[in-house]
């Protein structure tokens, strides 16, 4: 399903006509340029490849430069794909803008969450800490037992333990579009979305509409 690539600006708030407070996330949607159009005959599936923004020539490596020259499109920051139908008519160099969202009320937004580094089980998995007293001196934030008895005598794969937290692709579904500023090309959605400020996010019309 076709969508847009935007840049997360940050969080703010708005008030409805009834005076109701609405927490919003601001997303800047610059021009999305189609670089490559993929089809079933050549690529085994239908999709469009888009880029956003501009990239300086001294920051482009040879494979990237050759790819953009091949399709006669100005070099941008990053490449993203959106699946399409066989009957959809797109072409290289075509521009996609915020107007394609004008009749859409709910969107799914995908981004890369903030990386938190190495974290313990309490922060990573929301474990409860152990007693602060009653003989506990060194195990206040320890996860406790992670294994079984002699049979099977091992730790099962997938056990919730300490490790890398964040920096994962996350999709938030069914976010309401509060307001679209066509002049400034800014999208306001209700609630929060993954990623830090100035990070790229993918915006698609919601697949599972929930009331």
C-alpha positions as YAML, in Angstrom:
chain: A
units: angstrom
residues:
- id: 1
  name: UNK
  ca: [0.00, 0.00, 0.00]
- id: 2
  name: UNK
  ca: [1.40, 3.37, -1.03]
- id: 3
  name: UNK
  ca: [2.36, 5.85, 1.68]
- id: 4
  name: UNK
  ca: [4.73, 8.72, 2.42]
- id: 5
  name: UNK
  ca: [8.05, 9.22, 4.16]
- id: 6
  name: UNK
  ca: [8.14, 12.08, 6.65]
- id: 7
  name: UNK
  ca: [10.39, 13.58, 9.31]
- id: 8
  name: UNK
  ca: [9.36, 13.61, 12.96]
- id: 9
  name: UNK
  ca: [9.62, 17.19, 14.26]
- id: 10
  name: UNK
  ca: [8.49, 16.62, 17.84]
- id: 11
  name: UNK
  ca: [5.50, 16.59, 20.18]
- id: 12
  name: UNK
  ca: [3.06, 19.35, 20.98]
- id: 13
  name: UNK
  ca: [-0.60, 19.91, 21.84]
- id: 14
  name: UNK
  ca: [-3.75, 21.26, 20.23]
- id: 15
  name: UNK
  ca: [-7.27, 22.11, 21.31]
- id: 16
  name: UNK
  ca: [-10.40, 20.99, 19.48]
- id: 17
  name: UNK
  ca: [-13.34, 23.28, 18.73]
- id: 18
  name: UNK
  ca: [-14.96, 22.00, 21.92]
- id: 19
  name: UNK
  ca: [-11.87, 22.97, 23.92]
- id: 20
  name: UNK
  ca: [-10.63, 19.40, 24.41]
- id: 21
  name: UNK
  ca: [-6.88, 18.98, 24.89]
- id: 22
  name: UNK
  ca: [-5.25, 16.79, 22.21]
- id: 23
  name: UNK
  ca: [-1.61, 15.59, 22.45]
- id: 24
  name: UNK
  ca: [-0.13, 15.54, 18.94]
- id: 25
  name: UNK
  ca: [3.05, 14.62, 17.10]
- id: 26
  name: UNK
  ca: [4.23, 16.95, 14.31]
- id: 27
  name: UNK
  ca: [5.53, 15.35, 11.10]
- id: 28
  name: UNK
  ca: [7.09, 17.28, 8.24]
- id: 29
  name: UNK
  ca: [6.36, 15.69, 4.86]
- id: 30
  name: UNK
  ca: [8.70, 16.92, 2.14]
- id: 31
  name: UNK
  ca: [8.48, 15.92, -1.52]
- id: 32
  name: UNK
  ca: [8.68, 12.16, -2.03]
- id: 33
  name: UNK
  ca: [10.32, 11.48, -5.42]
- id: 34
  name: UNK
  ca: [9.82, 8.13, -7.12]
- id: 35
  name: UNK
  ca: [13.19, 6.68, -8.15]
- id: 36
  name: UNK
  ca: [12.34, 3.21, -9.44]
- id: 37
  name: UNK
  ca: [9.10, 1.50, -10.42]
- id: 38
  name: UNK
  ca: [9.23, -2.27, -9.95]
- id: 39
  name: UNK
  ca: [6.97, -4.73, -11.79]
- id: 40
  name: UNK
  ca: [6.12, -8.43, -11.74]
- id: 41
  name: UNK
  ca: [7.85, -9.25, -15.01]
- id: 42
  name: UNK
  ca: [11.28, -7.95, -14.01]
- id: 43
  name: UNK
  ca: [11.29, -7.82, -10.20]
- id: 44
  name: UNK
  ca: [8.64, -10.49, -9.36]
- id: 45
  name: UNK
  ca: [6.53, -7.94, -7.45]
- id: 46
  name: UNK
  ca: [5.04, -4.46, -7.88]
- id: 47
  name: UNK
  ca: [6.39, -1.56, -5.87]
- id: 48
  name: UNK
  ca: [7.68, 1.99, -6.07]
- id: 49
  name: UNK
  ca: [10.97, 3.13, -4.59]
- id: 50
  name: UNK
  ca: [11.04, 6.68, -3.21]
- id: 51
  name: UNK
  ca: [13.59, 9.10, -1.81]
- id: 52
  name: UNK
  ca: [13.27, 12.38, 0.08]
- id: 53
  name: UNK
  ca: [15.32, 15.54, 0.51]
- id: 54
  name: UNK
  ca: [18.64, 16.27, -1.15]
- id: 55
  name: UNK
  ca: [22.10, 14.81, -0.67]
- id: 56
  name: UNK
  ca: [25.38, 16.53, -1.51]
- id: 57
  name: UNK
  ca: [27.52, 14.98, -4.25]
- id: 58
  name: UNK
  ca: [30.48, 14.50, -1.92]
- id: 59
  name: UNK
  ca: [28.26, 12.43, 0.41]
- id: 60
  name: UNK
  ca: [27.10, 9.97, -2.28]
- id: 61
  name: UNK
  ca: [29.05, 6.78, -2.98]
- id: 62
  name: UNK
  ca: [29.39, 5.33, -6.50]
- id: 63
  name: UNK
  ca: [26.62, 2.69, -6.28]
- id: 64
  name: UNK
  ca: [24.13, 5.30, -5.00]
- id: 65
  name: UNK
  ca: [25.19, 7.83, -7.62]
- id: 66
  name: UNK
  ca: [24.84, 5.27, -10.41]
- id: 67
  name: UNK
  ca: [21.39, 4.24, -9.19]
- id: 68
  name: UNK
  ca: [20.05, 7.82, -9.24]
- id: 69
  name: UNK
  ca: [21.68, 8.59, -12.59]
- id: 70
  name: UNK
  ca: [20.16, 5.44, -14.12]
- id: 71
  name: UNK
  ca: [16.64, 6.67, -13.37]
- id: 72
  name: UNK
  ca: [17.46, 10.36, -13.92]
- id: 73
  name: UNK
  ca: [16.32, 11.41, -10.44]
- id: 74
  name: UNK
  ca: [17.99, 13.89, -8.10]
- id: 75
  name: UNK
  ca: [19.86, 12.13, -5.29]
- id: 76
  name: UNK
  ca: [18.05, 12.10, -1.96]
- id: 77
  name: UNK
  ca: [18.44, 10.88, 1.60]
- id: 78
  name: UNK
  ca: [17.57, 7.19, 1.86]
- id: 79
  name: UNK
  ca: [15.42, 4.82, -0.20]
- id: 80
  name: UNK
  ca: [12.06, 3.34, 0.81]
- id: 81
  name: UNK
  ca: [9.64, 1.00, -0.95]
- id: 82
  name: UNK
  ca: [5.85, 0.87, -1.06]
- id: 83
  name: UNK
  ca: [3.94, -2.07, -2.55]
- id: 84
  name: UNK
  ca: [1.54, -1.24, -5.38]
- id: 85
  name: UNK
  ca: [-1.05, -2.96, -7.56]
- id: 86
  name: UNK
  ca: [-0.49, -4.02, -11.16]
- id: 87
  name: UNK
  ca: [-2.87, -1.37, -12.46]
- id: 88
  name: UNK
  ca: [-1.25, 1.54, -10.62]
- id: 89
  name: UNK
  ca: [0.50, 3.94, -12.99]
- id: 90
  name: UNK
  ca: [3.67, 5.51, -11.58]
- id: 91
  name: UNK
  ca: [6.86, 6.71, -13.24]
- id: 92
  name: UNK
  ca: [10.40, 7.65, -12.23]
- id: 93
  name: UNK
  ca: [10.70, 11.27, -11.19]
- id: 94
  name: UNK
  ca: [7.06, 11.55, -10.15]
- id: 95
  name: UNK
  ca: [6.42, 13.59, -6.98]
- id: 96
  name: UNK
  ca: [4.19, 12.44, -4.13]
- id: 97
  name: UNK
  ca: [3.06, 14.99, -1.57]
- id: 98
  name: UNK
  ca: [0.88, 15.37, 1.50]
- id: 99
  name: UNK
  ca: [-2.28, 15.72, -0.62]
- id: 100
  name: UNK
  ca: [-2.64, 11.94, -0.92]
- id: 101
  name: UNK
  ca: [-3.67, 11.91, 2.76]
- id: 102
  name: UNK
  ca: [-6.48, 14.47, 2.39]
- id: 103
  name: UNK
  ca: [-9.30, 11.87, 2.49]
- id: 104
  name: UNK
  ca: [-7.70, 9.59, 5.09]
- id: 105
  name: UNK
  ca: [-8.64, 9.75, 8.77]
- id: 106
  name: UNK
  ca: [-6.39, 7.09, 10.31]
- id: 107
  name: UNK
  ca: [-2.78, 6.14, 9.57]
- id: 108
  name: UNK
  ca: [-0.18, 3.56, 10.60]
- id: 109
  name: UNK
  ca: [3.24, 5.04, 11.34]
- id: 110
  name: UNK
  ca: [6.50, 3.06, 11.38]
- id: 111
  name: UNK
  ca: [9.77, 4.31, 12.84]
- id: 112
  name: UNK
  ca: [12.95, 3.23, 14.59]
- id: 113
  name: UNK
  ca: [12.60, 3.55, 18.37]
- id: 114
  name: UNK
  ca: [15.19, 5.36, 20.47]
- id: 115
  name: UNK
  ca: [18.15, 3.17, 21.44]
- id: 116
  name: UNK
  ca: [18.58, 2.80, 25.21]
- id: 117
  name: UNK
  ca: [21.71, 0.65, 25.17]
- id: 118
  name: UNK
  ca: [22.20, -2.27, 27.57]
- id: 119
  name: UNK
  ca: [19.36, -2.45, 30.09]
- id: 120
  name: UNK
  ca: [18.40, -4.73, 32.94]
- id: 121
  name: UNK
  ca: [15.24, -6.79, 33.18]
- id: 122
  name: UNK
  ca: [13.32, -4.22, 35.25]
- id: 123
  name: UNK
  ca: [13.66, -1.49, 32.63]
- id: 124
  name: UNK
  ca: [13.64, -3.77, 29.59]
- id: 125
  name: UNK
  ca: [10.76, -6.11, 30.51]
- id: 126
  name: UNK
  ca: [9.01, -4.22, 33.33]
- id: 127
  name: UNK
  ca: [9.96, -6.85, 35.94]
- id: 128
  name: UNK
  ca: [9.16, -6.19, 39.57]
- id: 129
  name: UNK
  ca: [12.19, -5.54, 41.79]
- id: 130
  name: UNK
  ca: [12.92, -7.79, 44.76]
- id: 131
  name: UNK
  ca: [12.44, -6.78, 48.40]
- id: 132
  name: UNK
  ca: [14.53, -3.87, 49.59]
- id: 133
  name: UNK
  ca: [14.91, -5.44, 53.04]
- id: 134
  name: UNK
  ca: [14.38, -8.79, 54.83]
- id: 135
  name: UNK
  ca: [17.86, -10.15, 54.16]
- id: 136
  name: UNK
  ca: [18.24, -8.94, 50.57]
- id: 137
  name: UNK
  ca: [21.58, -7.17, 50.25]
- id: 138
  name: UNK
  ca: [22.81, -7.53, 46.63]
- id: 139
  name: UNK
  ca: [19.85, -8.71, 44.55]
- id: 140
  name: UNK
  ca: [17.42, -5.78, 44.60]
- id: 141
  name: UNK
  ca: [17.23, -5.51, 40.78]
- id: 142
  name: UNK
  ca: [18.27, -9.08, 39.90]
- id: 143
  name: UNK
  ca: [15.85, -11.08, 37.70]
- id: 144
  name: UNK
  ca: [15.82, -14.14, 39.96]
- id: 145
  name: UNK
  ca: [15.96, -17.76, 38.77]
- id: 146
  name: UNK
  ca: [16.25, -18.22, 35.00]
- id: 147
  name: UNK
  ca: [16.54, -22.01, 34.76]
- id: 148
  name: UNK
  ca: [14.73, -25.19, 35.77]
- id: 149
  name: UNK
  ca: [15.63, -28.30, 37.76]
- id: 150
  name: UNK
  ca: [18.08, -30.97, 36.60]
- id: 151
  name: UNK
  ca: [15.55, -31.88, 33.92]
- id: 152
  name: UNK
  ca: [15.82, -30.19, 31.41]
- id: 153
  name: UNK
  ca: [18.68, -28.40, 33.19]
- id: 154
  name: UNK
  ca: [19.04, -25.52, 30.77]
- id: 155
  name: UNK
  ca: [17.75, -22.05, 30.00]
- id: 156
  name: UNK
  ca: [15.12, -21.99, 27.24]
- id: 157
  name: UNK
  ca: [15.57, -19.77, 24.22]
- id: 158
  name: UNK
  ca: [13.64, -16.51, 24.37]
- id: 159
  name: UNK
  ca: [14.00, -16.11, 28.14]
- id: 160
  name: UNK
  ca: [13.45, -12.47, 29.13]
- id: 161
  name: UNK
  ca: [16.87, -11.29, 30.29]
- id: 162
  name: UNK
  ca: [19.07, -8.21, 30.27]
- id: 163
  name: UNK
  ca: [20.18, -6.92, 26.88]
- id: 164
  name: UNK
  ca: [19.91, -4.26, 24.20]
- id: 165
  name: UNK
  ca: [16.80, -2.09, 24.60]
- id: 166
  name: UNK
  ca: [15.28, 0.00, 21.81]
- id: 167
  name: UNK
  ca: [16.58, 0.74, 18.29]
- id: 168
  name: UNK
  ca: [13.91, -1.49, 16.73]
- id: 169
  name: UNK
  ca: [11.37, -0.98, 13.97]
- id: 170
  name: UNK
  ca: [8.00, -0.27, 15.58]
- id: 171
  name: UNK
  ca: [4.62, 0.40, 13.99]
- id: 172
  name: UNK
  ca: [1.85, 2.30, 15.77]
- id: 173
  name: UNK
  ca: [-1.55, 1.58, 14.23]
- id: 174
  name: UNK
  ca: [-4.75, 3.60, 13.91]
- id: 175
  name: UNK
  ca: [-3.43, 7.06, 14.73]
- id: 176
  name: UNK
  ca: [-5.98, 9.79, 14.09]
- id: 177
  name: UNK
  ca: [-5.05, 12.63, 11.75]
- id: 178
  name: UNK
  ca: [-5.89, 15.80, 13.69]
- id: 179
  name: UNK
  ca: [-4.91, 18.41, 11.10]
- id: 180
  name: UNK
  ca: [-3.06, 18.74, 7.78]
- id: 181
  name: UNK
  ca: [-1.29, 22.00, 6.92]
- id: 182
  name: UNK
  ca: [-0.98, 21.85, 3.12]
- id: 183
  name: UNK
  ca: [0.92, 25.14, 2.92]
- id: 184
  name: UNK
  ca: [3.69, 24.16, 5.34]
- id: 185
  name: UNK
  ca: [3.42, 20.43, 4.45]
- id: 186
  name: UNK
  ca: [2.97, 19.43, 8.08]
- id: 187
  name: UNK
  ca: [0.90, 16.55, 9.44]
- id: 188
  name: UNK
  ca: [-0.49, 16.50, 12.99]
- id: 189
  name: UNK
  ca: [-1.40, 13.06, 14.39]
- id: 190
  name: UNK
  ca: [-2.90, 12.28, 17.77]
- id: 191
  name: UNK
  ca: [-0.58, 10.58, 20.26]
- id: 192
  name: UNK
  ca: [3.09, 9.63, 20.09]
- id: 193
  name: UNK
  ca: [5.13, 7.82, 17.47]
- id: 194
  name: UNK
  ca: [8.46, 5.95, 17.68]
- id: 195
  name: UNK
  ca: [11.77, 7.61, 16.94]
- id: 196
  name: UNK
  ca: [13.76, 10.65, 17.97]
- id: 197
  name: UNK
  ca: [13.32, 14.15, 16.58]
- id: 198
  name: UNK
  ca: [14.46, 14.56, 12.93]
- id: 199
  name: UNK
  ca: [14.20, 10.81, 12.32]
- id: 200
  name: UNK
  ca: [12.39, 9.46, 9.28]
- id: 201
  name: UNK
  ca: [9.03, 7.73, 9.65]
- id: 202
  name: UNK
  ca: [6.81, 5.86, 7.19]
- id: 203
  name: UNK
  ca: [3.14, 6.92, 7.02]
- id: 204
  name: UNK
  ca: [0.53, 4.59, 5.50]
- id: 205
  name: UNK
  ca: [-3.28, 4.51, 5.54]
- id: 206
  name: UNK
  ca: [-4.46, 2.22, 8.33]
- id: 207
  name: UNK
  ca: [-4.98, -1.41, 7.36]
- id: 208
  name: UNK
  ca: [-7.00, -2.45, 10.44]
- id: 209
  name: UNK
  ca: [-9.53, 0.27, 11.13]
- id: 210
  name: UNK
  ca: [-10.51, 0.23, 14.82]
- id: 211
  name: UNK
  ca: [-13.22, 2.40, 16.33]
...
